[in-house]
Short mmCIF file of C-alpha atoms in Angstrom, two decimals:
data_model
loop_
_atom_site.label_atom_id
_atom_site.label_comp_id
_atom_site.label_asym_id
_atom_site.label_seq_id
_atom_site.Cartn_x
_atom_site.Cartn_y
_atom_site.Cartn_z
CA UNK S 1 -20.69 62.40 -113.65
CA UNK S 2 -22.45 59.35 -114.37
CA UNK S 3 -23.89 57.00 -112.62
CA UNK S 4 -26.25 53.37 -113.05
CA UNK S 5 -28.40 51.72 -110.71
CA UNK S 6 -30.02 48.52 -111.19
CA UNK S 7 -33.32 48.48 -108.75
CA UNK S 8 -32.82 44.51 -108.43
CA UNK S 9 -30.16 42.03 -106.95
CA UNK S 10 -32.00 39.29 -107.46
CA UNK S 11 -34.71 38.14 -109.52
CA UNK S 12 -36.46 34.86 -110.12
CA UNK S 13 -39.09 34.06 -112.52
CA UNK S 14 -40.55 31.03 -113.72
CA UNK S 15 -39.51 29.55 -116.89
CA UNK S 16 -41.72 31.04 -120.05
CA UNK S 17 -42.76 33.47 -118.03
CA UNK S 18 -41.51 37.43 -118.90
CA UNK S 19 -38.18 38.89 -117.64
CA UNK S 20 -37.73 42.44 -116.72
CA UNK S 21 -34.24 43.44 -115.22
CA UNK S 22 -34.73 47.04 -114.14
CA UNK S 23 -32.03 49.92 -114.51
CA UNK S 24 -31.84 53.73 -114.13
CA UNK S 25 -29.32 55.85 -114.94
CA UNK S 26 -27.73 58.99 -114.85
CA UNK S 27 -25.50 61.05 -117.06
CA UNK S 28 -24.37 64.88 -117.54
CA UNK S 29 -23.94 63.86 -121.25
CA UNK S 30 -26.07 61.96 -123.85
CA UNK S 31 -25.82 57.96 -122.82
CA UNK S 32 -24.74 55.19 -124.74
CA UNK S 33 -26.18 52.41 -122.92
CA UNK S 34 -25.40 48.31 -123.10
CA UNK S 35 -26.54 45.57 -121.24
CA UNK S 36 -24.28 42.15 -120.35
CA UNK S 37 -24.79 38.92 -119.36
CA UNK S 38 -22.47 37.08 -117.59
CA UNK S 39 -22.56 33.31 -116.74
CA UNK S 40 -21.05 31.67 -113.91
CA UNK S 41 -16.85 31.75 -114.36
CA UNK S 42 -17.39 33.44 -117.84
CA UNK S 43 -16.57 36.73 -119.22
CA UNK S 44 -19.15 39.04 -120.29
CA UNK S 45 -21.31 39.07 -123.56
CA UNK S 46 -22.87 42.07 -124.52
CA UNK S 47 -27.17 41.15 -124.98
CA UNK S 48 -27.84 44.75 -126.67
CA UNK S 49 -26.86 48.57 -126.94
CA UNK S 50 -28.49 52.02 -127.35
CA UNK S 51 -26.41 54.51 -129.03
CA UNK S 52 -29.09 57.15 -130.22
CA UNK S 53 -30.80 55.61 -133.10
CA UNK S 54 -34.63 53.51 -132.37
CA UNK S 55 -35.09 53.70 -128.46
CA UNK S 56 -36.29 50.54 -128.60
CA UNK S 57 -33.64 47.85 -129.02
CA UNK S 58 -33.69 43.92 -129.77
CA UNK S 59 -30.79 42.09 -129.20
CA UNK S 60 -29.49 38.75 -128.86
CA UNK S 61 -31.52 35.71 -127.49
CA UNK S 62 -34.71 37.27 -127.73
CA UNK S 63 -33.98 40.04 -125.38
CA UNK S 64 -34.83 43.73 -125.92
CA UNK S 65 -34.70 47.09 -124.32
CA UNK S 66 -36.51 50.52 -124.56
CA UNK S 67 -34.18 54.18 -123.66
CA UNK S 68 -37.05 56.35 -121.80
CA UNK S 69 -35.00 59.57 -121.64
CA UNK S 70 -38.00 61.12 -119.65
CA UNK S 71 -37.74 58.33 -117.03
CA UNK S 72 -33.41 57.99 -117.63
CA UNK S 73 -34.28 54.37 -117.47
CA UNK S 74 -32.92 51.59 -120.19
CA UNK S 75 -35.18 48.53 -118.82
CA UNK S 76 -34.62 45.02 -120.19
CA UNK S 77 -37.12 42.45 -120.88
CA UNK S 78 -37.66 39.70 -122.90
CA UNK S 79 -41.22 37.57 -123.44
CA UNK S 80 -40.58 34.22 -122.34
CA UNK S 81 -37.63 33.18 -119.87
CA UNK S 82 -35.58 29.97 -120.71
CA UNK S 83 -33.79 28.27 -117.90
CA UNK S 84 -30.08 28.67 -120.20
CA UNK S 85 -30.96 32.74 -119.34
CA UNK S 86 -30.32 32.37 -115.75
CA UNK S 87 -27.14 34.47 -115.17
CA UNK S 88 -26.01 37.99 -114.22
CA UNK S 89 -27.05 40.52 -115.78
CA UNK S 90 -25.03 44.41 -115.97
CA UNK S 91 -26.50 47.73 -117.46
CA UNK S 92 -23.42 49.55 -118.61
CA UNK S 93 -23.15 53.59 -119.36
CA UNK S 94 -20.66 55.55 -120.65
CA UNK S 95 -20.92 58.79 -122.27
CA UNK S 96 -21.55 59.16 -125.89
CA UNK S 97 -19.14 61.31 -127.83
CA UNK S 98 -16.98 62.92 -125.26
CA UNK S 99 -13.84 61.24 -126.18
CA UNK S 100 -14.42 59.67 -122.37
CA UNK S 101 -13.25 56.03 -121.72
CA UNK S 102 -15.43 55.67 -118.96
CA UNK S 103 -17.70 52.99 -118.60
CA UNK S 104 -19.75 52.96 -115.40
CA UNK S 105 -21.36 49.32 -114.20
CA UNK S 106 -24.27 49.11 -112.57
CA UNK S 107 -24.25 46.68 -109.53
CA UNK S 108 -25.68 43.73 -111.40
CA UNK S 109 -29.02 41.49 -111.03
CA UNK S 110 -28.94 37.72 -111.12
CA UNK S 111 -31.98 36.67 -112.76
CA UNK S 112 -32.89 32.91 -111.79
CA UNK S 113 -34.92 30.77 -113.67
CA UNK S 114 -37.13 28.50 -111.99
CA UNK S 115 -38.63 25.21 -113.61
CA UNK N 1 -17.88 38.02 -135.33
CA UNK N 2 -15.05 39.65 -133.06
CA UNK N 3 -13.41 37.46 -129.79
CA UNK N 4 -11.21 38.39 -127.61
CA UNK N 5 -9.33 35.74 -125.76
CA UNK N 6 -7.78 35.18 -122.31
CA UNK N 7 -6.05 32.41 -121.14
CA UNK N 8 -4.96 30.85 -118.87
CA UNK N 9 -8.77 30.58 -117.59
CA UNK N 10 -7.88 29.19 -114.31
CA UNK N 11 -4.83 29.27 -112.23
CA UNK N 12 -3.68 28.71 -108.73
CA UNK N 13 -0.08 29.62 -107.64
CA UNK N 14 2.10 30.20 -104.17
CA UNK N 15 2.19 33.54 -102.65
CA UNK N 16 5.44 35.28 -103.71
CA UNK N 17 5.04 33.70 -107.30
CA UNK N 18 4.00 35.96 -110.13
CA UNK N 19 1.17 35.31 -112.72
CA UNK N 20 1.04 36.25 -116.57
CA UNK N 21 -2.56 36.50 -118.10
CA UNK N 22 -2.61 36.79 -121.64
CA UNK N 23 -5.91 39.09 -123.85
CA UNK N 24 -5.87 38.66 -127.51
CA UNK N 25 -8.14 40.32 -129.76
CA UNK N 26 -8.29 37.83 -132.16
CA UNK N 27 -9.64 39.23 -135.38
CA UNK N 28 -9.06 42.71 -135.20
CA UNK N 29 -6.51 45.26 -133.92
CA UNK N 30 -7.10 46.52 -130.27
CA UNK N 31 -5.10 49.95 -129.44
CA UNK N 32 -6.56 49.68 -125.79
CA UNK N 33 -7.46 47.06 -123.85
CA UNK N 34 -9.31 47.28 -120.30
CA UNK N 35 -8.56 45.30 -117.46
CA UNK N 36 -11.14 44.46 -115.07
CA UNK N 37 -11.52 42.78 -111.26
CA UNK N 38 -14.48 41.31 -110.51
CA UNK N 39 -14.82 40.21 -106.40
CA UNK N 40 -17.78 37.50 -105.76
CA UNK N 41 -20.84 38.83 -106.33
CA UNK N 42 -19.82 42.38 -107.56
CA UNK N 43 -19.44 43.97 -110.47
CA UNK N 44 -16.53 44.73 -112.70
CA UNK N 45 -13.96 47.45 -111.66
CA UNK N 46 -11.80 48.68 -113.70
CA UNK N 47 -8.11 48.50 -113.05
CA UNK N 48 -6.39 49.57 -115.80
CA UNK N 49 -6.56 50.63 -119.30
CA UNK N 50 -3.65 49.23 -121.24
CA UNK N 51 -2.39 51.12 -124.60
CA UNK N 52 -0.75 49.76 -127.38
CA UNK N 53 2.84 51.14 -127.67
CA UNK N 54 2.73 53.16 -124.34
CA UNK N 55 2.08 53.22 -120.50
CA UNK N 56 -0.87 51.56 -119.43
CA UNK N 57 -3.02 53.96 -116.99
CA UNK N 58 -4.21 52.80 -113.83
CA UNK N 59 -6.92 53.61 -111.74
CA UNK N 60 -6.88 55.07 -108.64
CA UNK N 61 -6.18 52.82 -105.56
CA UNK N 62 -4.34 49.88 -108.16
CA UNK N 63 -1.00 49.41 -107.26
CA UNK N 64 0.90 49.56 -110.51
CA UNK N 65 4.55 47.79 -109.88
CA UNK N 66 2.14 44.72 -108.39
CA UNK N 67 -0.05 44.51 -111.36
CA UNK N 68 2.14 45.07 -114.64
CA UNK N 69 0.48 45.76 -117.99
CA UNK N 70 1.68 45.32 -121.23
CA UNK N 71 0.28 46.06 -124.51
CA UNK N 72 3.38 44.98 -126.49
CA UNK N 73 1.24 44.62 -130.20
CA UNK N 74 -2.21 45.54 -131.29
CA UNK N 75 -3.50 42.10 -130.66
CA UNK N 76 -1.81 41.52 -127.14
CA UNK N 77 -2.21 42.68 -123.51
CA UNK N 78 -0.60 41.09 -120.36
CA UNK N 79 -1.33 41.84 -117.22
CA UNK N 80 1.38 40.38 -114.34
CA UNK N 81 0.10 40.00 -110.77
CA UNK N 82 3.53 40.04 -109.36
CA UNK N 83 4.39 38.63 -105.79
CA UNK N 84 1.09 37.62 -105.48
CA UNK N 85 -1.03 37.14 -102.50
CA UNK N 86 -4.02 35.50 -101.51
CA UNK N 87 -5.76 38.40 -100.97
CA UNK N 88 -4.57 38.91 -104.92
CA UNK N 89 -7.17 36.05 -105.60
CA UNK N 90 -10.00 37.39 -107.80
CA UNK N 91 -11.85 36.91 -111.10
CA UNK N 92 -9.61 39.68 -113.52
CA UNK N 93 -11.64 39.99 -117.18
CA UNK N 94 -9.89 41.79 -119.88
CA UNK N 95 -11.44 43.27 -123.04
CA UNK N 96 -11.14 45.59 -125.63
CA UNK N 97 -13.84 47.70 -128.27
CA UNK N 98 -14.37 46.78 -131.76
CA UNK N 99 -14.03 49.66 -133.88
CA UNK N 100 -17.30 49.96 -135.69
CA UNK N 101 -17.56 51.42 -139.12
CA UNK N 102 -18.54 55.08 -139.14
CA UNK N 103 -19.13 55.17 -135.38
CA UNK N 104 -17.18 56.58 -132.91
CA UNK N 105 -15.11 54.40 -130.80
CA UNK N 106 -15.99 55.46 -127.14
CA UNK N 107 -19.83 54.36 -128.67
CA UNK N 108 -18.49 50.91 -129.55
CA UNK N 109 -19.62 48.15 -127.13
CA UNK N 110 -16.49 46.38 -125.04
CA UNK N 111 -16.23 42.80 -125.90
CA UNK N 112 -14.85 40.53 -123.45
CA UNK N 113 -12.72 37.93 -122.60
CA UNK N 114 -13.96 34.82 -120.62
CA UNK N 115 -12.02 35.73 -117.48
CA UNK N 116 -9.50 34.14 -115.35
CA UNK N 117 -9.86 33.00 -112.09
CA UNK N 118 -6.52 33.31 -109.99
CA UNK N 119 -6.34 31.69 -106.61
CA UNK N 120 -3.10 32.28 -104.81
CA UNK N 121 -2.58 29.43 -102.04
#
């Protein structure tokens, strides 16, 4: 079974200040782990993923997030927040070589962006 | 880098019509493509996966003579909200993995299409 939880619904920071989008997860097998972003009406465009190489991983737009297997979290953050990063954001998990299809959303956070 | 397309991105019909949505993976070959539902404010849940060349599987709780899939090529998924009502009205996403060299395809991140938002009057 797996299972994500992101600890925030909403959050709202003030631009160039930092962003951190919380999420813990569980899994009963090793974790590949993705976050999305999703604009308003859009699909979603995957920011960043763990698969098992360096726990801490950059991705797109500045963004970047560290695997703590010790604390199953997979938080994001990113320095300085830009008003185009306001959106939704979704930690994804699905387990890593099990031949499973199953990816498991977590709830997502809207992260607003205030001038 | 790899897209996957939907279309149409918005559409409104009458209830008792039926709806085509279209996913194209447009620069590389898809064998399975996921369709998603996505209620205001929630997150993604998956309704179906849809395989290239055979029966699309559904997930438990989606009605599967309402919402038809199918994955006719290896670039083409439909799903068919058939006789639809307003409570049919949603945000449905498709998308599909991009095989990554040397890496095993249930690790490869799902891209996605842009969504389409169906209203049924």
């Amino acid at each position: 079974a797996q299972s994500v939880t992101q600890l925030d619904s909403h959050v709202s920071v003030s631009e160039g200040t930092p962003v951190l989008l919380r999420c813990n997860y569980s899994s009963s097998y090793s974790p590949s782990l993705f976050w999305y972003v999703q604009h308003p009406n859009k699909g979603l465009q995957l920011l960043l993923k763990y698969t098992s190489a360096a726990t801490l991983v950059k991705g797109i737009n500045g963004f970047e997030a560290e695997f703590k297997k010790s604390e199953t979290s997979f938080h994001l953050t990113k320095p300085s927040a830009h008003m185009s990063d306001a959106a939704e954001y979704f930690c994804v998990v699905t387990p890593r070589g099990t031949g499973r299809r199953a990816l498991t959303f977590g709830s997502g956070t809207r992260l607003q962006v205030q001038p | 880098g790899a897209v996957v397309s939907q279309h149409p991105s918005r559409v409104i019909c009458k209830s008792g019509t039926s709806v085509k949505i279209e996913c194209r993976s447009l620069d590389f070959q898809a064998t399975t493509m996921f369709w998603y539902r996505q209620f205001p404010k929630q997150s993604l849940m998956l309704m179906a996966t849809s395989n290239e060349g055979s029966k699309a599987t559904y997930e438990q709780g989606v009605e599967k003579d309402k919402f038809l899939i199918n994955h006719a090529s290896l670039t083409l998924s439909t799903l068919t909200v058939t006789s639809a009502h307003p409570e049919d009205s949603s945000f449905y996403i498709c998308s599909a993995r991009v095989p990554e060299v040397g890496g095993q395809p249930y690790n490869s991140p799902l891209h996605f299409g842009n969504g389409t938002r169906l209203t049924v009057t």
